[in-house]
Amino acid sequence: MQDTIPHLMASPRSAKNPWLGKRVVDESMVWTRKVAYIDLTQGTIIAKPIPKDLRRLYLGGRGIDMYLLYNHLEARINPLSPQNILLIGVGMLCGIPALGSGRCDIAAKSPLTGAVGDSNIGGFFAPELRLAGFDHLVITGKAEKPSYLWVNDGQIEIRDATHLWEKDTFETQDIIRDDAEDDEVKSLVIGIAGEKQVRFANIRTGMKNAAGRTGMGCIMGAKNLKAIAARGTLDIEFAHPDELIEYSLEMNDKILNTRWAKAQSRWGTLIIYSNTNTTGLIRTRNFQRNRLENGEDLEPESMDRYTIGMSGCYGCSVHCRHRYVLKEGPYAPIFGEGPEYTSLGAFGTMVDCKKMDTILVANHLVNKYGLDTLETGGLIAWAMELYEKGIINKQDTAGLELTWGNEDALFKLIKQIAHREGFGSTLADGFKPAITAIGKDSASYAIQIKGMSNLHSDERPTPSLALNIATSTRGADHLRSRPAIDLYGLPEELLEEIYGVPVSADYTSYEGKAHMVAWQERLYAVTDSIGICKFQTVFCSVNAPKWDEFSKLIYLTTDLQLSEDQLMQVGERIYTIERLFNLREGFSRKDDWLPDRYFDEATPIGLPIAKGKKINRERFKKMLDEYYLLHGWDENGVPKKETLEKLNLDQEPSHQV
Amino acid sequence: MLHANLREIVGKREIIEEVHSPAILKHLLDKLAQMYGKDFKQIVDQREGKTSLEFLVSINGQVTRDVYTKLNNNDVVMLSIPVGGG
């Protein structure tokens, strides 16, 4: 919060809230920020205004990125070729002092899956890019030598990055700041994994934040693009600043008074582990068990040994990330931020490591090298099961003993993946190529959808969550549509009020769950497009902001009037254009399906509600049919003509910009 | 099983409580409220007479808001808060 205030300062100030500005602006910054087309091969940069109609239809961030991706990318190109485009998109509400509004969306054709590549990143980069005058970057081609982009007050330069090559993600940011002699420079960077074009390399900013999923760091590496650095001194302007700030503060108060926000402020996302592990909703030893036995050291309180404070992203009042110091052990000292609940799964439960120290070291390594936590952990857990089953052996792994809980092997394999060395080179291209390379029965043990690893949650007891990972446009993934509130056993009248139809309060039921998933898809598509944190929407709590609050915030920020229904339609439009993209790339209904183990192997342990559970094939098929119907797609998952017309998608690609 | 700040208040992850038969959830929650104070008292929304939506109360993993739910021998009652995610 402190960091957001200087940008919002304006005089005179009101007595009630000293930082409330009175400035009257002709136009919100949303209408003045530009989209820049950067061709790294030619070295050309062209800036254009963003059409107002496009804002109305797609808002910003993920929405406009998806429009640009569908419009500008030639079908079926090699994602590592210069023709692939890398899109950087600032969320529409970026800069408001609430809801973690500093989020940025990064998209391309995924080198991991061949489907929609898209990842959302918090921190402080997006506001800086907006202060520098740009909301969207469209990056094509390939630089002749290592390069980085320098974005500053309406200007963009392609600069030499030879001296940054082979530097880790932390060093790279430091050197860019030192070169600019400006501590306020914010950068998106890749590490060695991106340079080596590991297909699940991520993009990072700050100590903690990552655009982790779908391999966007690999695309930067393929373009010889080491970093995008931004520094801006333009003003952040809102259409109705006084009302906006007052409303934002009101929302911050409301959120901070909830128990979930207080818990996240204290324990971060690690707090989720207590519920899910107790119940038996966590996959362990890849997919063999659904609870980590004797996993007490992974309980959130263990972080008290290392935590020196909590920090947050731009515009966030919750501050859900630990700042920690690991003082002992062969990798010490380590100073870092996190770890998230997902790291706890990737380097704890899935590989059967039971010490928080292990999580912190592994978390540090993937951050330093620039690897996606979930994909790295998912692949290593899979390899450990293959090793246990004798499908691979010590010869295949070049001497690594991939036994459960072997933290030394875990650390070595992370390093090997990032550098494409040893057995790591087999895993560095992700599940599909690794399955081909290893052969035998290795595919049966892979917990992946569309080529992307699932997180460590076990969805066998929860059909809604299973549908969520099966249908996600970017592969097995919780952040596209997870109806986490399904786990809360909320009153059915309240669920009906939210979702508009009867929904069972029992999370093991299939009734109404297709509605839940479709609704959450729309909500998260809009959330990623206005650029706020998902935790501060209906993800954690039914009372968190949703359509009506979004509608008001958009009006106060931009003067654009969009009703709740119109916003829901925007969400549907974004999800459908992603679907069109995937269909064009050859994906179909068969790809909206779970690994066989979900249907064939019952959960072996857990509390009675979670034990002995598996997904029923027939019921899941019906749920998928219902889900397609709700979207106006045919039985093969292809949007119908009338659906495209209703969503203004019948003329796409329309090349409005 | 206790989670979040409820765990912090009690200082333990797990407690074993005996309640007289026939027992209902309310007996257990009343007893804990008496022993550990305000936060535990707030688990029950007094206006509604049900567990509060700010908490997550489950018996053997089955979420319940009904404080009159019967408790059986060896039942696992989890007192937590709803935090979403994985």
XYZ file of C-alpha atoms in Angstrom:
743
model
C 0.000 0.000 0.000
C 2.724 2.456 0.934
C 4.206 2.086 -2.516
C 0.965 2.958 -4.238
C 0.319 6.224 -2.504
C 2.888 8.526 -4.133
C 1.432 7.826 -7.565
C -1.996 8.738 -6.352
C -1.033 11.916 -4.608
C -2.823 14.974 -5.774
C -3.714 18.193 -4.063
C -5.720 19.561 -2.414
C -6.316 16.721 0.004
C -9.415 16.123 2.019
C -9.293 16.161 5.800
C -10.937 12.767 6.020
C -8.431 10.937 3.849
C -5.211 12.888 3.450
C -4.298 11.214 0.183
C -7.617 11.869 -1.541
C -6.985 13.958 -4.597
C -9.247 16.552 -6.143
C -7.731 16.633 -9.554
C -10.209 16.638 -12.397
C -8.973 14.795 -15.456
C -10.347 15.009 -18.955
C -9.620 11.388 -19.591
C -8.705 8.334 -17.602
C -5.257 6.952 -18.354
C -7.016 3.869 -19.694
C -7.861 5.871 -22.823
C -4.417 7.394 -23.301
C -2.114 4.432 -22.777
C -0.944 2.759 -25.982
C -0.222 -0.590 -27.513
C 3.317 -0.928 -28.937
C 4.259 -3.344 -31.722
C 7.896 -4.342 -31.370
C 9.590 -6.365 -34.102
C 12.845 -7.699 -32.673
C 14.071 -8.945 -36.057
C 13.619 -5.614 -37.815
C 14.236 -3.463 -34.762
C 11.060 -1.473 -35.402
C 8.645 -0.095 -32.820
C 5.220 1.290 -33.633
C 2.843 2.682 -31.007
C -0.918 2.891 -31.581
C -3.932 3.891 -29.517
C -6.109 1.119 -28.112
C -9.595 1.395 -29.653
C -12.357 2.172 -27.184
C -14.545 -0.537 -28.659
C -11.882 -3.098 -27.889
C -11.814 -1.957 -24.267
C -15.564 -2.369 -24.035
C -15.369 -5.882 -25.443
C -12.160 -7.150 -23.796
C -11.252 -4.605 -21.057
C -7.446 -5.061 -20.914
C -4.856 -7.533 -19.536
C -5.805 -11.095 -20.445
C -8.853 -10.045 -22.471
C -7.008 -7.808 -24.930
C -4.037 -10.218 -24.942
C -6.362 -13.007 -26.071
C -7.886 -10.820 -28.757
C -4.405 -9.926 -30.038
C -3.224 -13.535 -29.865
C -6.179 -14.789 -31.903
C -5.863 -11.925 -34.375
C -2.127 -11.742 -34.942
C -0.879 -15.301 -34.708
C -0.763 -17.473 -37.760
C -2.297 -20.906 -37.087
C -0.118 -23.885 -36.218
C 3.244 -22.119 -36.204
C 6.145 -23.535 -34.217
C 5.862 -21.739 -30.865
C 9.636 -21.346 -30.682
C 9.815 -19.659 -34.081
C 10.140 -15.880 -34.501
C 6.519 -15.812 -35.751
C 5.201 -16.487 -32.254
C 4.126 -13.316 -30.516
C 4.711 -12.410 -26.916
C 2.017 -10.229 -25.423
C 2.321 -8.136 -22.299
C -0.960 -6.667 -21.038
C -1.638 -4.358 -18.109
C -4.935 -4.909 -16.316
C -7.586 -2.253 -16.877
C -7.789 -1.215 -13.208
C -4.033 -1.170 -12.693
C -3.079 1.534 -10.233
C -6.155 1.661 -8.046
C -5.260 1.392 -4.357
C -7.107 -1.863 -3.769
C -7.496 -5.535 -4.643
C -3.856 -6.097 -5.608
C -4.344 -4.086 -8.787
C -0.785 -4.406 -10.096
C -1.299 -7.450 -12.233
C -0.008 -8.040 -15.714
C -0.971 -10.735 -18.209
C 1.600 -12.425 -20.434
C 0.534 -14.516 -23.408
C 1.785 -16.375 -26.503
C 1.220 -19.736 -28.099
C 2.494 -22.066 -25.395
C 5.711 -23.942 -26.163
C 4.685 -26.477 -23.526
C 1.195 -27.364 -24.758
C 0.724 -25.782 -28.178
C -2.488 -24.303 -26.778
C -3.195 -20.896 -25.264
C -0.096 -19.758 -23.436
C -1.027 -17.325 -20.715
C 0.160 -16.425 -17.268
C -0.684 -13.655 -14.875
C 1.898 -11.937 -12.699
C 1.592 -9.643 -9.686
C 4.220 -7.435 -8.078
C 5.011 -3.919 -9.276
C 5.857 -4.213 -12.988
C 2.413 -3.489 -14.482
C 1.940 -0.125 -12.723
C 5.429 0.926 -13.822
C 4.685 0.012 -17.449
C 1.491 2.040 -17.257
C 3.399 4.963 -15.721
C 5.767 4.632 -18.695
C 2.853 5.110 -21.093
C 1.999 1.628 -22.352
C -0.696 -0.876 -21.510
C 0.077 -3.517 -24.127
C 3.220 -4.750 -25.869
C 3.099 -7.026 -28.927
C 6.551 -8.512 -29.423
C 7.391 -10.399 -32.615
C 10.517 -11.692 -34.346
C 13.839 -12.623 -32.799
C 16.686 -10.352 -31.779
C 20.041 -11.055 -33.391
C 21.819 -11.016 -30.025
C 20.699 -11.004 -26.375
C 18.581 -7.908 -25.890
C 16.234 -6.230 -23.479
C 13.504 -3.665 -23.872
C 13.762 -0.352 -22.093
C 10.390 1.375 -21.703
C 10.437 4.906 -20.366
C 7.859 7.697 -20.533
C 6.417 6.963 -23.945
C 9.661 5.690 -25.491
C 10.815 2.130 -26.122
C 14.370 1.069 -26.969
C 15.832 -2.318 -27.825
C 19.063 -2.530 -25.818
C 21.995 -4.921 -25.726
C 21.705 -7.579 -23.007
C 24.927 -9.471 -23.651
C 26.136 -8.598 -20.153
C 22.881 -9.943 -18.655
C 22.979 -13.326 -20.390
C 23.584 -16.253 -18.000
C 22.709 -14.073 -15.013
C 20.017 -15.397 -12.695
C 16.655 -13.729 -12.275
C 17.701 -11.740 -9.193
C 21.062 -10.575 -10.584
C 19.480 -9.540 -13.874
C 17.065 -7.170 -12.166
C 19.844 -5.708 -10.000
C 22.126 -5.058 -12.990
C 19.366 -3.343 -14.962
C 18.638 -1.077 -11.997
C 22.356 -0.353 -11.541
C 22.798 0.395 -15.252
C 19.908 2.853 -15.108
C 21.111 4.238 -11.757
C 17.515 4.098 -10.684
C 16.157 1.851 -7.943
C 12.589 2.341 -9.159
C 13.080 0.400 -12.414
C 10.868 -2.692 -12.546
C 11.683 -5.575 -14.858
C 10.245 -8.774 -16.230
C 13.169 -11.159 -16.612
C 14.112 -14.707 -17.462
C 16.785 -16.891 -15.898
C 18.969 -19.632 -17.300
C 15.911 -21.854 -17.903
C 14.422 -19.279 -20.265
C 17.723 -18.845 -22.069
C 17.946 -22.622 -22.521
C 14.358 -22.624 -23.786
C 13.099 -25.022 -21.167
C 9.481 -25.263 -22.218
C 8.137 -24.364 -18.806
C 10.546 -21.537 -18.033
C 8.785 -18.660 -16.350
C 9.049 -14.870 -16.325
C 9.795 -13.198 -13.025
C 9.737 -9.815 -11.366
C 10.910 -8.763 -7.904
C 11.859 -11.356 -5.316
C 8.704 -13.342 -5.549
C 6.394 -12.817 -8.487
C 6.292 -15.145 -11.463
C 4.280 -15.648 -14.603
C 4.736 -19.318 -14.012
C 2.560 -21.400 -16.227
C 2.683 -22.361 -19.913
C 6.335 -21.452 -20.562
C 6.259 -17.751 -21.332
C 9.937 -17.480 -20.247
C 10.812 -19.993 -22.952
C 9.296 -17.650 -25.551
C 11.446 -14.776 -24.289
C 14.481 -17.043 -24.528
C 13.560 -18.064 -28.070
C 13.385 -14.372 -28.977
C 16.765 -13.610 -27.358
C 14.876 -11.283 -25.055
C 16.370 -11.339 -21.560
C 14.206 -8.671 -19.965
C 11.616 -5.946 -20.296
C 12.438 -3.021 -18.046
C 10.032 -0.185 -17.307
C 10.398 3.160 -15.603
C 7.701 5.780 -15.821
C 6.944 9.162 -14.373
C 3.633 9.845 -16.108
C 0.619 10.356 -13.896
C -1.909 7.719 -13.073
C -5.231 9.345 -13.837
C -8.666 8.164 -12.892
C -11.985 9.341 -14.265
C -13.483 9.866 -10.804
C -10.497 9.893 -8.417
C -12.110 10.936 -5.120
C -14.938 8.443 -5.293
C -12.618 5.738 -6.543
C -10.156 6.090 -3.700
C -12.913 6.281 -1.115
C -14.544 3.157 -2.530
C -11.199 1.370 -2.718
C -10.458 2.077 0.922
C -13.918 0.868 1.858
C -13.215 -2.404 0.060
C -9.817 -2.772 1.686
C -11.435 -2.403 5.110
C -14.080 -4.949 4.249
C -11.505 -7.469 3.060
C -9.132 -6.948 5.962
C -11.944 -7.584 8.427
C -12.555 -11.085 7.111
C -11.023 -14.108 8.781
C -9.596 -15.468 5.542
C -7.681 -12.250 4.869
C -6.368 -12.185 8.425
C -5.228 -15.795 8.062
C -3.545 -15.095 4.722
C -1.838 -12.032 6.186
C -0.394 -14.265 8.876
C 0.341 -17.550 7.112
C 0.069 -16.829 3.377
C -1.407 -19.451 1.081
C 0.277 -22.156 3.172
C -2.801 -21.956 5.384
C -4.693 -23.979 2.757
C -2.551 -27.035 3.519
C -4.084 -27.568 6.961
C -7.567 -28.084 5.486
C -6.673 -30.043 2.400
C -4.120 -32.363 3.957
C -6.309 -33.127 6.971
C -9.206 -34.024 4.685
C -7.192 -35.965 2.111
C -7.352 -33.677 -0.923
C -3.634 -33.508 -1.672
C -1.800 -35.774 -4.031
C 1.251 -37.394 -2.539
C 3.949 -39.525 -4.177
C 2.772 -38.240 -7.542
C -0.752 -39.726 -7.431
C -0.422 -42.717 -5.142
C -1.835 -41.235 -1.965
C -3.990 -38.261 -1.113
C -2.561 -37.117 2.194
C 1.011 -36.593 3.388
C 1.435 -38.702 6.514
C 3.798 -37.261 9.143
C 3.833 -34.021 7.199
C 3.593 -31.793 10.284
C 6.658 -29.761 9.356
C 4.820 -28.506 6.279
C 2.073 -26.972 8.426
C 1.999 -23.170 8.051
C 3.243 -22.504 11.595
C 6.635 -23.957 10.619
C 7.330 -20.786 8.660
C 7.613 -18.929 11.986
C 11.152 -20.338 12.185
C 12.196 -18.413 9.068
C 9.825 -15.472 8.593
C 11.092 -11.939 9.110
C 7.916 -10.228 7.885
C 5.132 -10.289 5.310
C 4.950 -8.383 2.047
C 2.456 -7.834 -0.735
C 1.933 -6.791 -4.320
C 0.971 -3.332 -5.565
C -2.395 -2.198 -4.265
C -2.766 -5.104 -1.858
C -3.891 -4.761 1.721
C -3.579 -8.447 2.600
C 0.174 -9.073 2.214
C 0.119 -12.835 1.861
C 3.773 -13.609 1.236
C 6.435 -14.457 3.763
C 9.838 -12.799 3.618
C 12.122 -15.478 4.933
C 15.716 -16.270 5.755
C 17.151 -19.771 5.753
C 20.286 -19.542 7.854
C 21.476 -23.138 7.946
C 22.245 -25.970 5.547
C 24.402 -26.334 2.433
C 22.398 -23.763 0.459
C 22.291 -21.146 3.242
C 22.047 -18.294 3.534
C 18.919 -17.886 1.447
C 16.756 -14.809 1.549
C 13.501 -15.162 -0.303
C 9.768 -14.574 -0.462
C 7.036 -17.179 -0.396
C 6.737 -20.112 -0.577
C 3.235 -20.539 -1.930
C 0.960 -23.471 -1.189
C 1.760 -24.725 -4.684
C 5.489 -24.959 -3.853
C 4.568 -26.941 -0.757
C 2.939 -29.460 -3.067
C 5.506 -29.386 -5.851
C 8.540 -29.929 -3.637
C 6.831 -31.459 -0.619
C 3.787 -33.657 -0.899
C 4.191 -34.780 -4.523
C 7.801 -35.910 -4.035
C 7.276 -36.995 -0.412
C 9.682 -34.489 1.120
C 8.507 -33.567 4.592
C 10.738 -30.707 5.707
C 10.051 -27.018 5.272
C 13.788 -26.497 4.702
C 13.514 -28.596 1.528
C 10.640 -26.471 0.248
C 12.536 -23.247 0.850
C 15.675 -24.429 -0.936
C 13.742 -25.835 -3.922
C 11.625 -22.680 -4.066
C 14.779 -20.585 -4.141
C 16.354 -22.690 -6.895
C 13.382 -22.558 -9.274
C 13.052 -18.818 -8.656
C 16.714 -18.209 -9.349
C 16.743 -20.293 -12.542
C 13.291 -19.127 -13.673
C 11.351 -22.393 -13.744
C 7.649 -22.947 -13.188
C 7.262 -24.458 -9.727
C 4.290 -26.657 -10.556
C 5.585 -28.096 -13.817
C 9.004 -28.798 -12.296
C 7.549 -30.535 -9.243
C 4.952 -32.420 -11.305
C 7.574 -33.800 -13.690
C 9.974 -34.788 -10.894
C 7.179 -36.537 -8.960
C 6.252 -38.423 -12.128
C 9.908 -39.399 -12.695
C 10.126 -40.637 -9.095
C 7.118 -42.881 -9.621
C 8.602 -44.207 -12.866
C 11.825 -44.916 -10.950
C 9.916 -46.729 -8.227
C 8.049 -48.804 -10.824
C 11.287 -49.660 -12.658
C 10.208 -47.884 -15.859
C 13.377 -45.818 -15.585
C 16.519 -46.721 -13.658
C 19.776 -45.238 -12.471
C 21.258 -45.505 -15.947
C 18.434 -43.460 -17.417
C 18.817 -40.814 -14.726
C 22.601 -40.628 -15.116
C 23.159 -41.806 -11.575
C 20.404 -39.869 -9.781
C 18.533 -41.967 -7.241
C 15.014 -40.735 -7.709
C 13.645 -42.234 -4.534
C 10.765 -40.638 -2.663
C 11.852 -37.896 -0.310
C 15.384 -37.696 -1.696
C 15.936 -33.956 -1.400
C 19.465 -34.097 -2.753
C 18.190 -35.684 -5.984
C 15.379 -33.116 -6.076
C 17.795 -30.168 -5.926
C 20.157 -31.721 -8.477
C 17.347 -32.468 -10.895
C 15.976 -28.915 -10.649
C 19.402 -27.623 -11.616
C 19.721 -30.170 -14.434
C 16.331 -29.235 -15.875
C 17.181 -25.538 -15.861
C 20.505 -26.164 -17.597
C 19.205 -28.974 -19.845
C 21.831 -31.328 -18.478
C 21.742 -35.062 -17.634
C 18.282 -36.519 -17.026
C 17.033 -32.960 -16.706
C 17.266 -32.590 -20.477
C 14.656 -35.386 -20.853
C 12.224 -33.466 -18.639
C 13.012 -29.970 -19.918
C 10.534 -30.169 -22.805
C 7.620 -31.137 -20.578
C 5.366 -34.176 -20.399
C 4.576 -34.937 -24.031
C 8.170 -35.155 -25.350
C 9.335 -36.871 -22.128
C 6.655 -39.559 -22.518
C 7.831 -40.144 -26.095
C 11.469 -40.304 -24.977
C 10.873 -42.667 -22.052
C 8.158 -44.754 -23.703
C 6.954 -48.002 -22.064
C 4.019 -47.322 -19.773
C 5.229 -43.898 -18.672
C 2.147 -42.068 -20.006
C -0.136 -43.883 -17.564
C 1.553 -42.241 -14.601
C 1.603 -38.696 -15.963
C -0.809 -36.357 -14.205
C -1.162 -33.846 -17.009
C -3.881 -32.411 -19.216
C -3.170 -30.898 -22.642
C 0.521 -31.416 -21.835
C 0.551 -29.353 -18.646
C 1.062 -30.710 -15.133
C -1.678 -30.392 -12.573
C -0.999 -28.805 -9.219
C -0.840 -31.093 -6.199
C -4.551 -31.094 -5.449
C -6.349 -34.413 -5.723
C -9.687 -33.803 -7.437
C -11.053 -37.336 -7.218
C -13.436 -36.461 -4.354
C -14.471 -33.152 -5.969
C -16.133 -33.353 -9.434
C -16.332 -29.560 -9.818
C -12.585 -29.201 -9.371
C -12.018 -32.129 -11.728
C -14.097 -30.441 -14.444
C -12.151 -27.245 -13.828
C -8.765 -28.824 -14.606
C -10.097 -30.851 -17.556
C -11.600 -27.908 -19.412
C -9.093 -25.176 -18.647
C -7.911 -23.577 -21.879
C -4.276 -23.667 -20.816
C -4.064 -27.269 -19.541
C -4.414 -28.799 -16.061
C -4.781 -25.678 -14.038
C -6.710 -24.379 -11.072
C -6.581 -20.681 -11.882
C -8.830 -20.684 -14.943
C -12.017 -21.711 -13.171
C -11.520 -23.307 -9.754
C -14.733 -23.045 -7.740
C -12.842 -23.196 -4.454
C -15.952 -22.126 -2.541
C -17.472 -25.510 -3.412
C -15.322 -26.883 -0.587
C -17.037 -24.676 1.999
C -20.407 -26.441 2.173
C -22.231 -23.138 1.761
C -26.026 -22.951 2.123
C -27.700 -23.954 -1.128
C -29.825 -20.789 -1.186
C -26.611 -18.756 -1.122
C -25.069 -20.864 -3.900
C -28.206 -20.358 -5.998
C -28.001 -16.617 -5.393
C -24.438 -16.566 -6.723
C -24.647 -19.025 -9.591
C -28.254 -18.356 -10.601
C -29.237 -22.038 -10.588
C -29.582 -24.755 -7.942
C -26.172 -26.136 -6.995
C -25.519 -28.941 -4.553
C -23.709 -27.882 -1.381
C -22.036 -31.299 -1.263
C -18.628 -31.074 -2.888
C -18.651 -34.748 -3.830
C -21.801 -34.216 -5.923
C -21.999 -33.585 -9.693
C -25.225 -31.554 -9.463
C -24.952 -27.996 -10.730
C -21.169 -28.147 -10.797
C -20.885 -27.451 -14.537
C -22.614 -24.120 -13.807
C -20.111 -23.379 -11.087
C -17.150 -23.966 -13.387
C -18.585 -21.921 -16.278
C -19.418 -19.042 -13.914
C -15.940 -19.043 -12.375
C -14.388 -19.087 -15.864
C -16.220 -15.858 -16.677
C -15.317 -14.289 -13.347
C -11.612 -15.124 -13.565
C -11.415 -14.036 -17.219
C -12.683 -10.607 -16.142
C -10.492 -10.623 -13.007
C -7.382 -11.231 -15.151
C -8.481 -8.532 -17.573
C -9.038 -5.811 -15.002
C -5.776 -6.941 -13.398
C -6.688 -7.651 -9.794
C -5.775 -10.512 -7.481
C -7.974 -13.614 -7.680
C -7.761 -14.075 -3.937
C -9.737 -10.853 -3.588
C -12.654 -12.083 -5.678
C -15.037 -14.997 -5.194
C -12.180 -17.432 -4.866
C -11.645 -17.343 -1.127
C -14.932 -15.933 -0.005
C -18.493 -15.544 -1.254
C -18.491 -12.032 0.121
C -15.425 -10.894 -1.803
C -15.848 -8.460 -4.719
C -17.468 -9.714 -7.904
C -19.555 -8.343 -10.783
C -21.250 -5.374 -9.087
C -18.036 -4.183 -7.432
C -16.120 -4.663 -10.700
C -18.752 -2.669 -12.563
C -18.472 0.233 -10.127
C -14.653 0.162 -10.127
C -14.527 0.194 -13.924
C -16.859 3.178 -14.014
C -14.915 5.135 -11.397
C -11.590 4.364 -13.074
C -12.549 4.832 -16.720
C -16.056 6.316 -16.894
C -17.039 3.241 -18.892
C -20.432 1.895 -17.934
C -20.711 -1.881 -18.055
C -23.512 -3.672 -16.258
C -23.048 -6.929 -14.374
C -24.615 -8.821 -17.292
C -22.351 -7.092 -19.779
C -19.311 -7.973 -17.692
C -20.363 -11.604 -17.539
C -20.646 -11.508 -21.310
C -17.129 -10.059 -21.538
C -15.906 -13.045 -19.489
C -17.751 -15.426 -21.791
C -16.292 -13.702 -24.863
C -12.720 -14.000 -23.553
C -13.157 -17.654 -22.676
C -14.694 -18.386 -26.050
C -11.939 -16.667 -28.050
C -9.456 -18.817 -26.103
C -11.521 -21.835 -27.092
C -11.442 -20.718 -30.739
C -7.663 -20.389 -30.515
C -7.275 -23.915 -29.160
C -9.634 -25.369 -31.765
C -7.624 -23.660 -34.497
C -4.495 -25.301 -33.072
C -6.115 -28.744 -33.290
C -7.439 -29.258 -29.754
C -10.876 -30.822 -29.319
C -13.220 -32.527 -26.883
C -10.793 -35.403 -26.363
C -8.384 -32.928 -24.752
C -10.962 -31.886 -22.135
C -10.467 -35.100 -20.281
C -8.799 -36.372 -17.114
C -5.941 -38.876 -16.844
C -7.311 -42.431 -16.503
C -6.128 -42.713 -12.909
C -8.873 -40.278 -11.844
C -11.461 -42.815 -13.030
C -9.694 -46.059 -12.167
C -7.875 -45.620 -8.856
C -9.820 -44.718 -5.717
C -8.296 -42.420 -3.093
C -6.712 -44.718 -0.511
C -6.850 -42.547 2.638
C -8.323 -39.385 4.142
C -11.355 -38.474 6.203
C -14.456 -40.531 5.330
C -15.729 -37.968 2.796
C -12.509 -38.119 0.772
C -11.557 -41.770 1.117
C -12.396 -44.350 -1.563
C -13.341 -41.693 -4.104
C -12.834 -41.677 -7.863
C -14.491 -39.817 -10.712
C -17.340 -41.635 -12.441
C -16.684 -41.693 -16.212
C -20.327 -41.539 -17.288
C -21.268 -38.786 -14.882
C -18.195 -36.822 -15.835
C -19.091 -37.172 -19.514
C -22.584 -35.845 -18.784
C -21.138 -32.985 -16.784
C -18.871 -32.119 -19.724
C -21.908 -32.174 -22.081
C -23.739 -29.841 -19.744
C -20.704 -27.560 -19.552
C -20.542 -27.261 -23.366
C -24.263 -26.558 -23.497
C -23.938 -23.744 -20.967
C -21.314 -22.098 -23.151
C -23.380 -22.439 -26.329
C -20.872 -24.913 -27.780
C -21.874 -28.092 -29.622
C -21.245 -31.623 -28.346
C -17.675 -31.450 -29.662
C -16.977 -28.252 -27.792
C -17.163 -26.045 -30.894
C -18.927 -22.685 -30.364
C -22.194 -22.517 -32.353
C -22.759 -19.832 -34.975
C -25.385 -18.073 -32.839
C -23.027 -18.091 -29.866
C -20.328 -16.362 -31.886
C -22.845 -13.790 -33.128
C -24.100 -13.098 -29.613
C -20.553 -12.543 -28.388
C -19.458 -10.378 -31.349
C -16.994 -13.094 -32.279
C -18.473 -13.977 -35.670
C -16.227 -11.460 -37.447
C -13.000 -12.529 -35.749
C -10.208 -12.091 -36.600
C -11.272 -8.467 -37.072
C -7.836 -6.804 -36.781
C -9.136 -3.731 -34.981
C -5.634 -3.074 -33.764
C -8.472 -30.763 14.422
C -7.775 -27.059 14.768
C -6.538 -24.707 12.095
C -5.447 -21.091 11.683
C -5.874 -18.803 14.675
C -7.979 -21.408 16.518
C -4.875 -23.576 16.575
C -2.814 -20.627 17.758
C -5.215 -19.921 20.630
C -5.212 -23.497 21.881
C -1.544 -24.068 21.116
C -2.218 -27.502 19.634
C -3.136 -28.892 16.222
C -5.347 -31.572 17.618
C -7.327 -32.035 20.810
C -9.382 -34.956 22.001
C -12.584 -33.940 23.745
C -15.097 -36.222 25.386
C -18.707 -35.185 25.108
C -21.595 -36.914 26.825
C -23.773 -39.238 24.821
C -26.031 -38.519 22.979
C -23.826 -35.727 21.749
C -24.330 -32.997 19.196
C -21.891 -30.539 17.648
C -23.287 -27.718 19.777
C -22.170 -29.453 22.983
C -18.609 -29.572 21.716
C -18.603 -25.988 20.445
C -20.099 -24.672 23.696
C -17.470 -26.502 25.686
C -14.637 -25.147 23.537
C -16.076 -21.615 23.733
C -16.077 -21.876 27.499
C -12.513 -23.143 27.563
C -10.933 -20.913 24.901
C -13.075 -17.773 24.688
C -14.282 -15.303 22.085
C -12.987 -16.676 18.804
C -14.444 -20.077 19.554
C -17.712 -18.484 20.614
C -17.927 -16.764 17.239
C -17.924 -20.102 15.439
C -21.664 -20.152 16.022
C -23.609 -17.328 14.424
C -25.921 -16.529 17.327
C -28.531 -14.832 15.132
C -28.865 -17.764 12.798
C -28.178 -20.511 15.321
C -25.846 -22.121 12.783
C -22.108 -22.169 12.307
C -20.841 -18.881 10.927
C -19.853 -18.567 7.260
C -16.573 -17.083 8.496
C -15.632 -20.551 9.737
C -15.408 -23.971 8.187
C -16.698 -26.715 10.429
C -16.675 -30.294 9.237
C -17.355 -33.688 10.729
C -15.295 -36.422 9.092
C -14.726 -34.032 6.200
C -18.453 -33.315 5.662
C -18.980 -29.570 6.049
C -21.901 -28.712 8.287
C -23.621 -25.566 9.469
C -26.124 -27.414 11.625
C -25.019 -27.240 15.258
C -27.478 -30.023 16.112
C -25.593 -32.555 13.968
C -25.073 -35.729 15.960
C -21.570 -36.687 16.994
C -20.476 -40.298 17.132
C -17.559 -42.024 18.752
C -14.211 -41.226 17.064
C -15.688 -38.549 14.820
C -13.094 -36.066 13.531
C -14.338 -32.488 13.885
C -12.309 -29.948 11.964
C -12.564 -26.307 13.001
C -11.070 -24.084 10.385
C -11.650 -21.046 8.236
C -12.614 -21.071 4.558
C -9.518 -20.293 2.518
C -9.611 -21.203 -1.120
C -6.966 -22.453 -3.435
C -5.790 -25.851 -4.422
